[in-house]
XYZ file of C-alpha atoms in Angstrom:
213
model
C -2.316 2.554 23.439
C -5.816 2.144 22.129
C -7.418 3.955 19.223
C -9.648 6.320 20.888
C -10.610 9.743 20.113
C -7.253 11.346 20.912
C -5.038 9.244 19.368
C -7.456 9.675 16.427
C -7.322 13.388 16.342
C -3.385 13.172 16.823
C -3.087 10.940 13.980
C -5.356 12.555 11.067
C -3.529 15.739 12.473
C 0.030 14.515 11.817
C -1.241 12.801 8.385
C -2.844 16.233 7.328
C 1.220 18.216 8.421
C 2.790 15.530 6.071
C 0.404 16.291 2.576
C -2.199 14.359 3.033
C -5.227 16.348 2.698
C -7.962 14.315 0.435
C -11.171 14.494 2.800
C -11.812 10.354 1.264
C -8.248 9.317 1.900
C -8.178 10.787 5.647
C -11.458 8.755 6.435
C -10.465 5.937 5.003
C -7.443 6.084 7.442
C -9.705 7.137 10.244
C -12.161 3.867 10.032
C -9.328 1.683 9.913
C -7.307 0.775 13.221
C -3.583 0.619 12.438
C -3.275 -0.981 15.371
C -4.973 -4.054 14.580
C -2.016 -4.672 12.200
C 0.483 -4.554 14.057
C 1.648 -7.358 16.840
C 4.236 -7.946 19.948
C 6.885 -5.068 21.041
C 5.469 -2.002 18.519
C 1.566 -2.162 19.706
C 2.367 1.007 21.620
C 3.220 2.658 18.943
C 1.131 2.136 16.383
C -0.327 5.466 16.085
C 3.012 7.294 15.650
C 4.090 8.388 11.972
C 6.541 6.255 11.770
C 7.650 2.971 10.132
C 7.827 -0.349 12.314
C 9.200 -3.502 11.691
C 7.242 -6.744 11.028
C 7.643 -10.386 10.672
C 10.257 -11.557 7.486
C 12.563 -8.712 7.614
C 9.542 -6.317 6.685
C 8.172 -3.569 7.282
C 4.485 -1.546 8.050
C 5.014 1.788 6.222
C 4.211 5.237 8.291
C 1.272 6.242 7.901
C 1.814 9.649 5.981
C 3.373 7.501 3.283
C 0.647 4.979 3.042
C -1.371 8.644 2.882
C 0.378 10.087 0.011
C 0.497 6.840 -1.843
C -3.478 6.318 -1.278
C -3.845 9.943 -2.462
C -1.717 10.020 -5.118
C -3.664 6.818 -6.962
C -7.140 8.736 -6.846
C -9.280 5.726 -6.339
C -12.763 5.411 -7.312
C -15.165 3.657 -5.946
C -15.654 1.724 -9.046
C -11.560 0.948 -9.418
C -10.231 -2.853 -9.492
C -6.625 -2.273 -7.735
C -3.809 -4.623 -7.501
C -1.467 -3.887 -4.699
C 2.083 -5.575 -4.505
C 3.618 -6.137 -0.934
C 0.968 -6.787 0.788
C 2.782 -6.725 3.612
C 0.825 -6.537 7.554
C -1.765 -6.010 5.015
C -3.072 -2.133 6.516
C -2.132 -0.043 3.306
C -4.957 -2.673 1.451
C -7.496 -2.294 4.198
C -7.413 1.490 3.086
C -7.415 0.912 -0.618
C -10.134 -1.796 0.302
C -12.360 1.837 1.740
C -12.041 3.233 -1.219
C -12.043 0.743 -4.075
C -14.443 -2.112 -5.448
C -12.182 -4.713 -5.239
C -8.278 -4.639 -4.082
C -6.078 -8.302 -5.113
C -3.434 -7.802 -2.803
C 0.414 -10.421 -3.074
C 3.405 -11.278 -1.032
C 6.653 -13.342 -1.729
C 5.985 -14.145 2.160
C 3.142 -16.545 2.912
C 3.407 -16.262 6.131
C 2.303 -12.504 5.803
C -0.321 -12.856 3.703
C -1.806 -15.666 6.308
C -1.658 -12.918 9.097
C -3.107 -10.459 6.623
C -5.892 -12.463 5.765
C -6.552 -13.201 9.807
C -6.739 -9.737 10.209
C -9.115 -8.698 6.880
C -11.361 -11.918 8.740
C -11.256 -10.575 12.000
C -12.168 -6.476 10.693
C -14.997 -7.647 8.355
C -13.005 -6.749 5.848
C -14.425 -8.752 2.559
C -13.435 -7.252 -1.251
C -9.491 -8.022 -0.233
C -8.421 -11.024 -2.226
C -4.447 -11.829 -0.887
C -2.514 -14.040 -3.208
C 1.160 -15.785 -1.891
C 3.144 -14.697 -5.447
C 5.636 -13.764 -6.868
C 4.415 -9.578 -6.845
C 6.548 -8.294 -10.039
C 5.293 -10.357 -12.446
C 2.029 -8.835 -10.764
C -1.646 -10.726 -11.659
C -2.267 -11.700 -15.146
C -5.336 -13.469 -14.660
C -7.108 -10.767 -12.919
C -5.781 -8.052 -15.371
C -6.248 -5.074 -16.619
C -6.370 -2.824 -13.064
C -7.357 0.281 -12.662
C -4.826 1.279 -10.178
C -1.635 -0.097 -9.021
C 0.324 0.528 -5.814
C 3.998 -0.750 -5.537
C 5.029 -0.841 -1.455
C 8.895 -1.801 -2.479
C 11.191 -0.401 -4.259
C 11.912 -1.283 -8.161
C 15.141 0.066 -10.436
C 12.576 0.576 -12.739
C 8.577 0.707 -12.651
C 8.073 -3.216 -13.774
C 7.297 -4.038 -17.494
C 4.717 -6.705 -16.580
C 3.056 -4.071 -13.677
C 2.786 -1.384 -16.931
C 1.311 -4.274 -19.235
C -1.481 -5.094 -16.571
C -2.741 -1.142 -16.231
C -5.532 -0.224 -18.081
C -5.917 2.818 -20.555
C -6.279 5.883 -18.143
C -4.899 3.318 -15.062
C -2.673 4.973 -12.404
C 0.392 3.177 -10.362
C 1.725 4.430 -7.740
C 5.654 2.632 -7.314
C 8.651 3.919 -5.340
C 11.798 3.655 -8.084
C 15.764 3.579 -7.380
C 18.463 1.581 -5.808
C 17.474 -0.211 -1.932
C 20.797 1.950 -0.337
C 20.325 5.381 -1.952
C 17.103 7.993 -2.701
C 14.434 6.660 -3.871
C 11.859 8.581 -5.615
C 7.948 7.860 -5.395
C 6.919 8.130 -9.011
C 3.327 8.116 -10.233
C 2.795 6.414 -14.126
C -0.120 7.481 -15.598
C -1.634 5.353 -18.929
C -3.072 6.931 -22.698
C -3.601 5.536 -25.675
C -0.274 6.803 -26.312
C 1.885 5.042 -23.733
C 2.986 6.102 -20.484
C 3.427 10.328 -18.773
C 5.803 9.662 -15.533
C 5.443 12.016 -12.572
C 7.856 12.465 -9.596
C 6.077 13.182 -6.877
C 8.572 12.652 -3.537
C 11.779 10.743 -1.663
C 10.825 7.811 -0.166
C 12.577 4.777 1.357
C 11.220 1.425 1.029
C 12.590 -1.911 0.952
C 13.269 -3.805 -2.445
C 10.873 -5.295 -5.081
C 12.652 -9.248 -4.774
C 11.828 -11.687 -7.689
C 10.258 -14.896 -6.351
C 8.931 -16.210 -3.233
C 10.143 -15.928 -0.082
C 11.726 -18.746 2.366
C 9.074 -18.870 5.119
């Protein structure tokens, strides 16, 4: 399947049923080919709203999730973000539309090679991918002004919190890997930290330390 003007049009139309209705956030998705991202047995379905499976046990996120997550971190173009998971690396080429600057890091170094491939290969250039350890998130680039979680944590992570700035937004999906999990967004004041529920969500869980790859 290739991403031509129908498969467009059926994708921005299933992303607009599932919530996600910022005009930015739907172009975003629109300029940026899902199925460049995606390798081997799934290429046909890239386009469907659905999760698929990548390399180390991972996976790429449907695309109405990615949606609502974007969405729900109102990015400006101005906005330093910090994404953890980077995963087959798509959900950063759509922060990367919308944001200065995106610092994107995976346990898995073998992802964030093929992440950085593709980033090369879509002309791609204010993504910086780090191979890390993502919940102790990026103290040397720090403070962000958004922050988007793409596993899920018991809690949103004390170090993730310390690294927002005043008036920063994170995004993180919260709760145990085998039950509910609910996608929660933390917003920053002078004052400490309002927490907002905003939908279930399943994703797989924040691990400490690298990966074995």
């Amino acid at each position: 399947m290739t991403w031509g003007a129908e498969a467009k049009m059926q994708f921005l139309f299933a992303l607009r049923s599932k919530g996600v209705t910022d005009t930015a956030v739907l172009q975003a998705m629109e300029r940026v080919d899902r199925g460049a991202f995606i390798q081997g047995y799934f290429t046909d379905r890239a386009y469907e709203d659905m999760p698929l499976p990548i390399a180390c046990g991972q996976t790429i996120s449907q695309p109405s999730v990615v949606g609502v997550m974007t969405q729900a971190l109102q990015i400006g173009p101005r906005d330093k973000v910090l994404e953890v998971g980077t995963g087959s690396g798509y959900q950063a080429a759509i922060l990367a539309q919308l944001a200065r600057r995106v610092y994107t890091v995976d346990r898995h170094r073998r992802l964030v090679q093929a992440a950085r491939s593709v980033f090369d290969d879509q002309g791609i250039t204010n993504i910086t991918v780090f191979t890390a350890d993502g919940s102790h998130g990026l103290p040397d680039q720090a403070p962000f002004d958004r922050i988007l979680v793409t596993a899920a944590a018991e809690d949103p992570p004390g170090p993730l919190l310390a690294q927002m700035k005043i008036g920063g937004i994170m995004v993180v999906p919260v709760g145990q890997s085998d039950a509910v999990q609910r996608l929660i967004r933390v917003t920053r004041h002078e004052g400490g930290f309002d927490y907002e529920e905003l939908r279930p969500v399943r994703f797989v869980p924040l691990v400490e330390g690298l990966g074995k790859d």
